[in-house]
Coordinates of C-alpha atoms and ligand atoms in Angstrom, one line a residue:
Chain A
X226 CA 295.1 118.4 -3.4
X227 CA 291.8 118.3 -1.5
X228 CA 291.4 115.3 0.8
X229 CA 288.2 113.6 1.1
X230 CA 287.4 111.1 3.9
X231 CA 284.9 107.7 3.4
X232 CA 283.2 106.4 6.6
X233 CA 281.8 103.0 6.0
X234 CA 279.3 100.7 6.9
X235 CA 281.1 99.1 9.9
X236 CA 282.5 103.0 10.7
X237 CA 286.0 102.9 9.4
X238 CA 287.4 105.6 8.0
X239 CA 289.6 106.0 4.6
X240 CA 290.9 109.7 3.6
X241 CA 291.3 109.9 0.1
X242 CA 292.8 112.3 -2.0
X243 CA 291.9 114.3 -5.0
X244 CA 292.5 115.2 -8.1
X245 CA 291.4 118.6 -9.7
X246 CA 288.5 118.5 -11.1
X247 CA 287.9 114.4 -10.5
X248 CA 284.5 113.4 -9.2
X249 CA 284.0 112.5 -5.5
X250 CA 283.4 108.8 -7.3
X251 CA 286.3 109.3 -9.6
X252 CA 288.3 110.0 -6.2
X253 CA 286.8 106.8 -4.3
X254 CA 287.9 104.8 -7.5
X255 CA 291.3 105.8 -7.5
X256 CA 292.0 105.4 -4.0
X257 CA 290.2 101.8 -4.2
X258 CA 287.3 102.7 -1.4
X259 CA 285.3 99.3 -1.8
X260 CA 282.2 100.9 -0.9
X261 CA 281.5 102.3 -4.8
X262 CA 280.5 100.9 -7.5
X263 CA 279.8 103.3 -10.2
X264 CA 278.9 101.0 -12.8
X265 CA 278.0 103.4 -15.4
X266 CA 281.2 105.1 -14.4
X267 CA 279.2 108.7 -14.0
X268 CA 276.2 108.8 -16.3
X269 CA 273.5 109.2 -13.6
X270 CA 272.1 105.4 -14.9
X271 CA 273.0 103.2 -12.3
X272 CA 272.9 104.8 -8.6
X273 CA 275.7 102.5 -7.2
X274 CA 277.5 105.3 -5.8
X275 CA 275.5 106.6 -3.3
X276 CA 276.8 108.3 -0.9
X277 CA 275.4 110.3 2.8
X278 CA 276.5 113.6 3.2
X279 CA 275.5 115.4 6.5
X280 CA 276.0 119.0 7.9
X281 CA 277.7 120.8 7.7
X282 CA 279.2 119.6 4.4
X283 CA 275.1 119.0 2.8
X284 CA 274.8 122.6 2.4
X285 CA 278.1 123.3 0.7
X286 CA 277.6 120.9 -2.2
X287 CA 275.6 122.3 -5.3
X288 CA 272.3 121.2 -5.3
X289 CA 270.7 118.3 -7.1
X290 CA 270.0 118.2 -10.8
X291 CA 266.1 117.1 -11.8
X292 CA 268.1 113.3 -12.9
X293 CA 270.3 113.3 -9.5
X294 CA 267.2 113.4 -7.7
X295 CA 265.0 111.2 -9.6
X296 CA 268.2 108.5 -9.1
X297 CA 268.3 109.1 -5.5
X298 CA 264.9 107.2 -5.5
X299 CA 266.2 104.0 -6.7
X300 CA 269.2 103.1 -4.5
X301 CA 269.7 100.0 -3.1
X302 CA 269.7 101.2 0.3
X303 CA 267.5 104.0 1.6
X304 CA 267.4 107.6 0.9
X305 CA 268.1 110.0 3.7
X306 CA 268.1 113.8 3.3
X307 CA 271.9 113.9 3.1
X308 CA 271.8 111.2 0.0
X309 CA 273.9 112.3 -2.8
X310 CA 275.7 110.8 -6.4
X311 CA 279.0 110.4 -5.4
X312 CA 279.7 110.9 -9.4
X313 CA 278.2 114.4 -9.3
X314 CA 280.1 116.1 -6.5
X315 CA 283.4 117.7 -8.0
X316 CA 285.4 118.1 -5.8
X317 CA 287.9 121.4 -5.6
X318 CA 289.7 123.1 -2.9
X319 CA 286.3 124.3 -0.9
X320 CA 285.7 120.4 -0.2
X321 CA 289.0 119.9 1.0
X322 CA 287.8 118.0 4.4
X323 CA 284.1 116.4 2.9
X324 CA 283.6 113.7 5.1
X325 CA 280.6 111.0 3.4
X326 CA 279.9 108.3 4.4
X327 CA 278.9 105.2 2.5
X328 CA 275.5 102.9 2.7
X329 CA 275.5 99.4 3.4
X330 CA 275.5 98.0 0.1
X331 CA 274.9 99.4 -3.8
X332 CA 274.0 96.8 -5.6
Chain B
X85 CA 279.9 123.5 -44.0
X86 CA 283.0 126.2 -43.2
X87 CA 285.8 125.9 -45.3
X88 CA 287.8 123.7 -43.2
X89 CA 290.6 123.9 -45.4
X90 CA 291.3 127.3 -43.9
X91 CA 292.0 125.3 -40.5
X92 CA 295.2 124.0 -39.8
X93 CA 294.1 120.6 -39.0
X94 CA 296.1 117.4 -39.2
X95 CA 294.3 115.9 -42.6
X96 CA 293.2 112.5 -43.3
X97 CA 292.0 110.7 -46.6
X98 CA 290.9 108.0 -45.1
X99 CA 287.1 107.2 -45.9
X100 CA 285.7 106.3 -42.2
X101 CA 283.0 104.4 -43.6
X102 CA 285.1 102.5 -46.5
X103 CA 284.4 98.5 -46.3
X104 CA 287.6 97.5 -45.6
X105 CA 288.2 99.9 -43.0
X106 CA 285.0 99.1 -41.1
X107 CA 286.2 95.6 -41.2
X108 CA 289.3 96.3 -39.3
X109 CA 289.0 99.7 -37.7
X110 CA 291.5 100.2 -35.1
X111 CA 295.1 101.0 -37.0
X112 CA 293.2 103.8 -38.7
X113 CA 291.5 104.9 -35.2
X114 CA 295.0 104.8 -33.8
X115 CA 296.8 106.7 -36.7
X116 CA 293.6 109.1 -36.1
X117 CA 294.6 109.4 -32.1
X118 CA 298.1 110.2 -33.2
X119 CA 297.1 112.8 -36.0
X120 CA 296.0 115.1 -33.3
X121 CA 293.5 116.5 -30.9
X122 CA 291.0 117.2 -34.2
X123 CA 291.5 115.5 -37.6
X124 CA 290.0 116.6 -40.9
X125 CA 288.7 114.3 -42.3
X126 CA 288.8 115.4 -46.0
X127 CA 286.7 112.6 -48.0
X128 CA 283.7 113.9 -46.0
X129 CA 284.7 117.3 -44.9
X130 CA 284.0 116.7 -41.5
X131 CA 286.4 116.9 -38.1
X132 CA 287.3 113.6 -36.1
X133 CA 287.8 113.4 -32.5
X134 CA 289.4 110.1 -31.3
X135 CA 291.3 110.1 -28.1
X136 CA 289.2 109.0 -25.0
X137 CA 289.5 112.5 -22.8
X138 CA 288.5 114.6 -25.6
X139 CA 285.6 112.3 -26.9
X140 CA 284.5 112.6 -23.8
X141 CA 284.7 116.1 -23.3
X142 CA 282.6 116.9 -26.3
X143 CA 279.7 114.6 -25.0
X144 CA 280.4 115.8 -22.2
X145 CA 278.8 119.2 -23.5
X146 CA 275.7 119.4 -25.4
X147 CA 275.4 122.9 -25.5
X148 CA 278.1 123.0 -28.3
X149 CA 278.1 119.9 -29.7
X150 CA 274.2 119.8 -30.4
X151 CA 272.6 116.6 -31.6
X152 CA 269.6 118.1 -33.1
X153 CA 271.2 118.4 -36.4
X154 CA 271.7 114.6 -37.0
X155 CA 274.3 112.3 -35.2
X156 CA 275.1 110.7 -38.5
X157 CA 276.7 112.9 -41.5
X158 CA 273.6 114.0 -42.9
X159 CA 272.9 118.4 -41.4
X160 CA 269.5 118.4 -40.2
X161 CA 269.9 122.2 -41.1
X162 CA 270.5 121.4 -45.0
X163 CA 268.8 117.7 -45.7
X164 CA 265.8 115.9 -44.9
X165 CA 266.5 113.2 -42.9
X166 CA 265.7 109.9 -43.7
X167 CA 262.7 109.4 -41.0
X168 CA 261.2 111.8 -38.5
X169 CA 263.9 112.8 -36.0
X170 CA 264.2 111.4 -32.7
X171 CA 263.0 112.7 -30.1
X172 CA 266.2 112.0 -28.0
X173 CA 269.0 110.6 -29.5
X174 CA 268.3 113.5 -32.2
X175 CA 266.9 116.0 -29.6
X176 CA 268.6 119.0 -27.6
X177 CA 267.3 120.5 -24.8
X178 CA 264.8 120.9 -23.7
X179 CA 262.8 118.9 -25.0
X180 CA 265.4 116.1 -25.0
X181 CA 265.0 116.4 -21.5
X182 CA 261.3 116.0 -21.2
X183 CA 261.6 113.4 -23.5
X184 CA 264.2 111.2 -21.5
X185 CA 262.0 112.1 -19.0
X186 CA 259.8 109.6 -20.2
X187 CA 261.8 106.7 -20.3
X188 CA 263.7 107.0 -17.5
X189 CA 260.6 106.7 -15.5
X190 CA 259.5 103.4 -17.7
X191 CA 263.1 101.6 -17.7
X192 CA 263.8 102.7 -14.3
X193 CA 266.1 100.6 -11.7
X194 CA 263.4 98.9 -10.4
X195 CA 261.9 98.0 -13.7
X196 CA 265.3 96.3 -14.6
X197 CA 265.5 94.7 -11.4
X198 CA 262.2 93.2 -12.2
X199 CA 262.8 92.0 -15.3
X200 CA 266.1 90.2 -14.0
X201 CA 264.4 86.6 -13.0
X202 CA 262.7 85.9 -16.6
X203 CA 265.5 86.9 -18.3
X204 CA 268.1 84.9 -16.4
X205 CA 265.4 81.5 -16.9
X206 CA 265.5 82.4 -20.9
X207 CA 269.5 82.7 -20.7
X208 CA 270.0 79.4 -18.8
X209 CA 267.6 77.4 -21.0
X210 CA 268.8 78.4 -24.3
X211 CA 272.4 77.7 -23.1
X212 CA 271.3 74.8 -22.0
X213 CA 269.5 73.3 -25.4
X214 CA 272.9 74.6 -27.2
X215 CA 275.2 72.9 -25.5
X216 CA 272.8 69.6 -26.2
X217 CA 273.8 70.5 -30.2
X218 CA 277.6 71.5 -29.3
X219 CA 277.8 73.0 -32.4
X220 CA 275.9 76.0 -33.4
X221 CA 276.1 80.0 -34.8
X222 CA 276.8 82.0 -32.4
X223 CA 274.6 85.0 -33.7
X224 CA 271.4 83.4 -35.2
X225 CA 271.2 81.0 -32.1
X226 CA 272.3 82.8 -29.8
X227 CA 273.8 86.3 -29.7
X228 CA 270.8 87.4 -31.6
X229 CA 268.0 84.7 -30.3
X230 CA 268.3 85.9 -26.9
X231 CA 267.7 89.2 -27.4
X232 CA 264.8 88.8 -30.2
X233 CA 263.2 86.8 -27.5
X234 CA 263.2 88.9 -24.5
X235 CA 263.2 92.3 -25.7
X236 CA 260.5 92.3 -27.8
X237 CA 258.5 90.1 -24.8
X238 CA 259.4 92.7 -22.5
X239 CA 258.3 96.0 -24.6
X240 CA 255.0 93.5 -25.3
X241 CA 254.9 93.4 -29.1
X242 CA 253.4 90.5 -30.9
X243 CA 255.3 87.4 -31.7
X244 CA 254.7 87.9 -35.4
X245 CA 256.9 90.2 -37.2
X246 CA 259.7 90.6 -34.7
X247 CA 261.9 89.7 -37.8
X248 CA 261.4 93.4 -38.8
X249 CA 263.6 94.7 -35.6
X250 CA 267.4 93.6 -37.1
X251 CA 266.7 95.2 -40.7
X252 CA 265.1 98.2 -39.2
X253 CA 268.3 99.0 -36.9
X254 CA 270.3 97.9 -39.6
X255 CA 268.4 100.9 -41.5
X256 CA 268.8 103.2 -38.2
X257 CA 272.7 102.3 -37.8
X258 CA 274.1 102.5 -41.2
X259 CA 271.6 105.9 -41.7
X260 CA 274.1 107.6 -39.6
X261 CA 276.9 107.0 -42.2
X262 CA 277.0 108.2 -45.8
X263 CA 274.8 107.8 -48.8
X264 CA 277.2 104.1 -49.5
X265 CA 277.2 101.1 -50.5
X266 CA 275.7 99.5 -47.2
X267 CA 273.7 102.9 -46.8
X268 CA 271.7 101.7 -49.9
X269 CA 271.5 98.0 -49.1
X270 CA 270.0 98.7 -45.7
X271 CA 266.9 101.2 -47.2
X272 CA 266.4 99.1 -50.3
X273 CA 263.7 97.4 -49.5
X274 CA 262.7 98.9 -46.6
X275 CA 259.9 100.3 -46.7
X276 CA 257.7 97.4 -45.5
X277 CA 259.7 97.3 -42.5
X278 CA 259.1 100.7 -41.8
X279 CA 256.1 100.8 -41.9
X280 CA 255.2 97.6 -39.3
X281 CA 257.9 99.6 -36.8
X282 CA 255.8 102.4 -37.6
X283 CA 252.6 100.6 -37.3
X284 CA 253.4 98.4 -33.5
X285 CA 254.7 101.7 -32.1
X286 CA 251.5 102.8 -31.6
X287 CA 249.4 102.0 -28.8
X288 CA 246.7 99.5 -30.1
X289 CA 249.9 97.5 -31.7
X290 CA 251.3 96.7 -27.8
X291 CA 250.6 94.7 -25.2
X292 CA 248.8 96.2 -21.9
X293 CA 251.5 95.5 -19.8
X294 CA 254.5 95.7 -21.4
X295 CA 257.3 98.8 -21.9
X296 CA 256.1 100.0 -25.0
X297 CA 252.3 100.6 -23.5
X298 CA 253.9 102.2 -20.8
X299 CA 255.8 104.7 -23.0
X300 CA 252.7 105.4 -23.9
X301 CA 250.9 105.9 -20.8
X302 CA 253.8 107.9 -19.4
X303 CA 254.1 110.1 -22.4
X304 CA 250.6 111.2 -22.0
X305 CA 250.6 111.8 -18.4
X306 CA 253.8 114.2 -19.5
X307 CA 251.9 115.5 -22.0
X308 CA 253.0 114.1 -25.3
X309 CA 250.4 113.1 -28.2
X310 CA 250.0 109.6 -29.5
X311 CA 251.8 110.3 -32.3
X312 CA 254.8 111.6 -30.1
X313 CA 254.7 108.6 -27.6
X314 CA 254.8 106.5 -30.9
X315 CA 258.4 107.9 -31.4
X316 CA 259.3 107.3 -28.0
X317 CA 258.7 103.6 -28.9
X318 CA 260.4 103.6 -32.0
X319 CA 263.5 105.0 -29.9
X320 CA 263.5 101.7 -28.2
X321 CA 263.0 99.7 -31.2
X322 CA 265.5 101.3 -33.2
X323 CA 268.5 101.5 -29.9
X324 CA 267.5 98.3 -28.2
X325 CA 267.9 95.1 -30.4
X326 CA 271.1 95.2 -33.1
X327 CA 273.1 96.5 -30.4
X328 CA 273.0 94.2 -27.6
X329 CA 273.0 91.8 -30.5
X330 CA 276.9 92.5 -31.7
X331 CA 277.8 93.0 -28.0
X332 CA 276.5 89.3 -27.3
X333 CA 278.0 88.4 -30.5
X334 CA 281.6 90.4 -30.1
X335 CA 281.6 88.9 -26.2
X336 CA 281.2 85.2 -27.6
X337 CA 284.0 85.8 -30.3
X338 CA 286.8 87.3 -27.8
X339 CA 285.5 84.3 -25.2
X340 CA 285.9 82.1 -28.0
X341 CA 289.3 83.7 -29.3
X342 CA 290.8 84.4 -26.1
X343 CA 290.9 81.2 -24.1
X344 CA 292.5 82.3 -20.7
X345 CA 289.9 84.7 -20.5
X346 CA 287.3 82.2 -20.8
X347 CA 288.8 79.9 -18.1
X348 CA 288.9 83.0 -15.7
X349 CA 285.3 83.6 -16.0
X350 CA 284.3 79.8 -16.0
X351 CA 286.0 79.6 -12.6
X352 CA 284.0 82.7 -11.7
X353 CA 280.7 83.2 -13.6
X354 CA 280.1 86.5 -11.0
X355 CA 282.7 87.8 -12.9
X356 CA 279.7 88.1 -16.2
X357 CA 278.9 91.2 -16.0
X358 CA 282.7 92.6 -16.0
X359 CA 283.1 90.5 -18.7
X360 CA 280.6 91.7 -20.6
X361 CA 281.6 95.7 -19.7
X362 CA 285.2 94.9 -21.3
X363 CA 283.5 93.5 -24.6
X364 CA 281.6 97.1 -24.6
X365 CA 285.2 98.3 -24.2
X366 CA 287.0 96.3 -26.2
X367 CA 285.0 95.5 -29.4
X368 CA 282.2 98.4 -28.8
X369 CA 279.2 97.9 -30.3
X370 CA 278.4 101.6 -31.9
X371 CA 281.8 102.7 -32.9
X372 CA 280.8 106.0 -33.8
X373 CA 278.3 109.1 -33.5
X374 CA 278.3 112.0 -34.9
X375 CA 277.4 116.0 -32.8
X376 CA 277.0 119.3 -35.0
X377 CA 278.9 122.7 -33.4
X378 CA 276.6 125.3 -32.6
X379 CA 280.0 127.7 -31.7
X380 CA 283.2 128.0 -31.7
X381 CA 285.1 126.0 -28.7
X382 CA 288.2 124.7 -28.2
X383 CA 289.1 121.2 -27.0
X384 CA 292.4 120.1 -25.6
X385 CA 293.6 123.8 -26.3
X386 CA 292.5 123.5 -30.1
X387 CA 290.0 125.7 -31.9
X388 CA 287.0 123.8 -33.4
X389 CA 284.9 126.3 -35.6
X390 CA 281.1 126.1 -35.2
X391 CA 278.6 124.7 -37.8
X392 CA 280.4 121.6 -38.2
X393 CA 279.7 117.8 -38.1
X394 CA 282.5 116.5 -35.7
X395 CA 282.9 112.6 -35.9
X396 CA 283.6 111.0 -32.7
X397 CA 285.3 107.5 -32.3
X398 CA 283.7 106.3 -29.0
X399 CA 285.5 102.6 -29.8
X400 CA 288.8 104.8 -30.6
X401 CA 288.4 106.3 -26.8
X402 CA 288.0 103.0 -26.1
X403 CA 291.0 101.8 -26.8
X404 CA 293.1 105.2 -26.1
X405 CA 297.0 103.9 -24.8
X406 CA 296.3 107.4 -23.0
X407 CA 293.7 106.2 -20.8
X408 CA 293.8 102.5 -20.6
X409 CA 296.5 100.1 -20.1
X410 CA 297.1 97.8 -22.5
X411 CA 294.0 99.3 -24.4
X412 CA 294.2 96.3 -27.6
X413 CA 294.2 93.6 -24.6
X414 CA 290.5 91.8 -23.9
X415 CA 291.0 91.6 -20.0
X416 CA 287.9 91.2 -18.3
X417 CA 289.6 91.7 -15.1
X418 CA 290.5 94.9 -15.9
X419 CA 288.6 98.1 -14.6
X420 CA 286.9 99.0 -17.6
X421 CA 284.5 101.4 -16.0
X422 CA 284.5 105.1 -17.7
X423 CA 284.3 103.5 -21.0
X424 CA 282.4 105.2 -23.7
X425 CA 281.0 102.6 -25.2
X426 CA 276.9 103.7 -24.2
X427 CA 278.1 107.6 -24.7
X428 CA 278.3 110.2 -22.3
X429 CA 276.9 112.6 -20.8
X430 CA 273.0 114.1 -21.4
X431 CA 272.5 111.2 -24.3
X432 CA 274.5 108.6 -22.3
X433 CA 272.6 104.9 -23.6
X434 CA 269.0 104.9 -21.3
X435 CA 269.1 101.1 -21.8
X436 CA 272.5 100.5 -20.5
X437 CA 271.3 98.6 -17.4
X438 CA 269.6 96.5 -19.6
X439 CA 271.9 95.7 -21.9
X440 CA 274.0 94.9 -18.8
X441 CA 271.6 92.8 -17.7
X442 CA 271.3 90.7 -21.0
X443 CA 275.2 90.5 -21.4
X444 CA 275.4 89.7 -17.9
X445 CA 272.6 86.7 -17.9
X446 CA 274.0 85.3 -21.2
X447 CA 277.7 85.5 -20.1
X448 CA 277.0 83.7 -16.7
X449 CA 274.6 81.3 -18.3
X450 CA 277.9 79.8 -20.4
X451 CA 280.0 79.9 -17.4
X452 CA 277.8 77.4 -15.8
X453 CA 277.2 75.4 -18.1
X454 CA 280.0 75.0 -20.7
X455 CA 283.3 73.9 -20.2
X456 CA 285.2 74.8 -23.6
X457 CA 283.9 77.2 -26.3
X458 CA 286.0 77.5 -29.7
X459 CA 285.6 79.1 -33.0
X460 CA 284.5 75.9 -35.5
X461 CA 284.7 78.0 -38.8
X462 CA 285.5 81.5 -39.9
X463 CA 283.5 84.5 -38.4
X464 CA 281.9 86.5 -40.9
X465 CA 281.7 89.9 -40.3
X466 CA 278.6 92.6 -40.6
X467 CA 279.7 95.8 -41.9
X468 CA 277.5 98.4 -40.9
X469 CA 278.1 102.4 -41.1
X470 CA 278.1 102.8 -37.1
X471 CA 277.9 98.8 -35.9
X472 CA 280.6 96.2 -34.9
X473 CA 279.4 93.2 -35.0
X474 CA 279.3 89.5 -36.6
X475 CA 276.5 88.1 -39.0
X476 CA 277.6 84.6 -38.2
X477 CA 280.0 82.8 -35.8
X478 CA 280.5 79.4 -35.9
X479 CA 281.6 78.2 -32.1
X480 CA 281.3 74.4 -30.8
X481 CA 281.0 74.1 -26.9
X482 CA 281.5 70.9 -24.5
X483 CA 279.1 71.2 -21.4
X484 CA 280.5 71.0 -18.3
Ligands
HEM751 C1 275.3 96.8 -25.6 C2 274.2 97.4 -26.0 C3 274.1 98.9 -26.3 C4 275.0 99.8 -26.7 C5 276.5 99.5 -27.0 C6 274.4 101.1 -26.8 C7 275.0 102.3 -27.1 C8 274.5 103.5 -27.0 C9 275.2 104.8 -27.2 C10 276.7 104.9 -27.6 C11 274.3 105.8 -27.1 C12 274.6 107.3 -27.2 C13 274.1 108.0 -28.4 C14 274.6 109.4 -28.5 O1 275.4 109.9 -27.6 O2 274.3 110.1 -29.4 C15 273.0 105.2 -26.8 C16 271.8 105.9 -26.7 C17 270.6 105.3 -26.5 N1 270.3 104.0 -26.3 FE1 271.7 102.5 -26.3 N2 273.0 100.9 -26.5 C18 272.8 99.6 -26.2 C19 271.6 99.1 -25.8 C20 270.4 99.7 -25.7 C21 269.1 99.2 -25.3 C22 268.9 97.7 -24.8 C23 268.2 100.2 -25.4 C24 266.7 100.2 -25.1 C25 266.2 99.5 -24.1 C26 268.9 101.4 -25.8 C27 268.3 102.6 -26.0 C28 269.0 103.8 -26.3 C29 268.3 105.1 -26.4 C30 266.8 105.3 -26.5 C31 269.3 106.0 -26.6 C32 269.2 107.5 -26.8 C33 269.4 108.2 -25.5 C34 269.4 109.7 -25.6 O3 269.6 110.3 -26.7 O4 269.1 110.4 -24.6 N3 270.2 101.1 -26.0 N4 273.1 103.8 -26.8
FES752 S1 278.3 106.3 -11.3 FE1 276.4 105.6 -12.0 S2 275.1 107.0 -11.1 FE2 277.0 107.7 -10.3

């Protein structure tokens, strides 16, 4: 299973692991990472699980959708270029590794 | 329709949209789970899906299960349809997509954010002037007064005539079930109704700076005609009222019927919004939608045929023992999240944040300010061909 690690706010680090075919939120859920909210539990409608994604993971993920990126402009907390929906990142064995980590707040 | 009969489907009698089964829907929506993957349902000739992953599977793939042919029984393909189509709850893409689009630009985050302070004031003071009569309906005075006030305020129609909005849903909801009993009730009548919907979807009808004008204004920029931007409206007129009216209703009746949850959230009104997510899980306000195949697929490892209307029971996935624990229990501690209860998916409900917003507002509202809330008389129920809901609740409250 692919392991997934969450930096937060303050800098500490939680690994998580994976399910096939679960969400990078799903994943966060499961392993009770505070720093998601996902209220609309992966519908692209409520941008609480934002997440920052740098190099040299940014370039592996699949790119946005038209409705990812339109979200991505109304987090709580600022966009960067590595901002991403944690609930539109699958995660499979070629993310085994990802390292995010997580904005201040989401709501 | 393909001769189902040739497909070795579980088969069920049961009449989805039969009164008595609409008034107490979940033995048959668990008999349904057990069945199978895919049920024929034979009264209608149609397939059911009802257990949580696969419901959400199917929504989670428009490309097969197409909503352009009707998400009530009526085929697009083979009947007129009672009204005009939707633009985007009856839409594919892409021109759903355009068209959502639209209103996710006009009810954005920021819009909801904003419209957080006046609704919260209206929540508190009507609370507050019911708890001053202790004993009231829970729908009329408040499950459905809330949202006929701010709703309509905030999409900028004109006070007069906002008692058109319940009987045209009613007319939008039970048109996605058979030509019935309640079918009937809802259009007799109705034509007076539709045609002031019709008439304050249009530009001149709205106010300059509410929602509905900037439909409008949107809808042009992304090139839509009047008359297109007019449906737009109606999308929010139609989806926006009798819903969040049976989830405020159904979250006042378990409150009210469940006593220990009550006291939880009174000692923690934050907890409102959670609250109000498990009555979308629990008692879910649209039960059901219909999608039309376009191919053949499989789901769960079973073959579904193309062509065909496939029934699925959101408020079934809802309460699947295969996804949630202790599915029948209202826990509004639980982690209801990944619900079904605003769809899924492409079509997923584009006013769920503020519905949240209303549910949460009310919810917190009556944590602050009442101590005890119990049934005073029998609930009566609302039948409606895709609605759960009350049409009166008698509930007394002591203030705190
Ligand atoms: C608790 C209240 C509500 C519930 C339970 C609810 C439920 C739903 C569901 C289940 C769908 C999915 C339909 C499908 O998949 O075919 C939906 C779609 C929709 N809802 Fe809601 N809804 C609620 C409140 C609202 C509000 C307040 C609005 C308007 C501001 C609204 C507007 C819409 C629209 C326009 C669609 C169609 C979206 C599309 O097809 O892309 N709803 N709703
Ligand atoms: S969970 Fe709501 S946008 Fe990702």
């Amino acid at each position: 299973m692919p392991r997934v690690s969450f930096i937060d706010a303050d800098g500490s680090e939680t690994t998580a692991t994976a399910a096939s075919g679960q969400s990078l939120m799903e994943a966060a859920i499961a392993n009770g990472i505070d720093g998601i909210v996902a209220e609309c539990g992966g519908n692209m409608m409520c941008a609480t699980c934002h997440v920052y994604v740098d190099e040299p993971w940014a370039d592996r993920l699949p790119p946005r959708s038209p409705v990812e990126d339109e979200m991505l402009g109304e987090t709580v907390c600022p966009r960067r270029a590595g901002s991403r929906l944690s609930c539109q990142i699958r995660v499979d064995e070629d993310l085994d590794g990802l390292v995010v980590e997580l904005p201040e707040a989401q709501v | 329709m393909l001769m189902l009969e040739e497909h070795p489907y579980p088969e069920d009698r049961t009449d989805p949209f039969a009164l008595d089964v609409l008034a107490e829907p979940y033995e048959f929506h668990a008999c349904l789970r057990e069945l199978g993957t895919v049920v024929h349902l034979t009264r209608h000739d149609v397939l059911a899906v009802a257990r949580h992953d696969d419901v959400q599977a199917a929504l989670g793939d428009p490309e097969t299960f197409c909503s352009s042919a009707g998400v009530g029984l009526a085929d697009f393909r083979r009947e007129e349809p009672w009204r005009p189509p939707s633009l985007l709850l009856e839409a594919d893409p892409p021109a759903h997509t355009k068209a959502r689009h639209v209103i996710t630009q006009v009810l954005s985050l920021a819009v909801v954010r904003g419209l957080r302070e006046t609704f919260a004031a209206q929540a508190e003071g009507l609370v507050e002037a019911l708890v001053e009569r202790q004993e009231f309906d829970g729908v009329r005075d408040l499950a459905a007064a809330f949202p006929l006030k701010v709703f309509p305020d905030a999409v900028g129609l004109p006070e007069q005539g906002r008692e058109n909005l319940l009987p045209y849903g009613s007319m939008a909801f039970n048109g996605f079930g058979p030509r019935n009993v309640l079918f009937e009730r809802a259009m007799a009548g109705g034509e007076p109704v539709k045609e002031w919907i019709a008439r304050h979807c249009e530009r001149e009808a709205l106010k300059d700076d509410g929602l509905g004008a900037r439909i409008h204004e949107v809808a042009a920029a992304e090139g839509y005609e009047a008359a297109e931007a007019s449906l737009l409206v109606r999308s929010f007129l139609s989806a926006g009222v009798d819903t969040t009216v049976h989830a405020l209703g159904n979250a006042l009746y378990c409150l009210a019927s469940y006593p220990d949850q009550w006291e939880i959230l009174r000692g923690d009104p934050d907890r409102a919004r959670h609250a109000f997510e498990e009555t979308v899980r629990f008692e879910s306000p649209v039960q059901t939608f219909f999608r039309t195949t376009t191919r053949s697929t499989e789901l769960d490892g079973v073959e579904v045929p193309g062509g065909v209307k496939v029934l699925l029971f959101l408020a079934s996935a809802n309460r699947d023992p295969r996804r949630w624990t202790d599915a029948d229990r209202f826990d509004i501690c639980r982690e209801a999240r990944g619900h079904v209860g605003f769809g899924s998916g492409i079509h997923a409900c584009v006013g769920q944040m503020m519905a949240r917003l209303e549910g949460e507002v009310v919810l917190q509202a009556l944590a602050r300010q009442v101590e005890r809330i119990e049934l005073a008389g029998e609930p009566v129920r609302q039948l409606n061909n895709t609605l759960r809901g009350f049409e009166s609740l008698p509930v007394a409250v002591v203030g705190s």
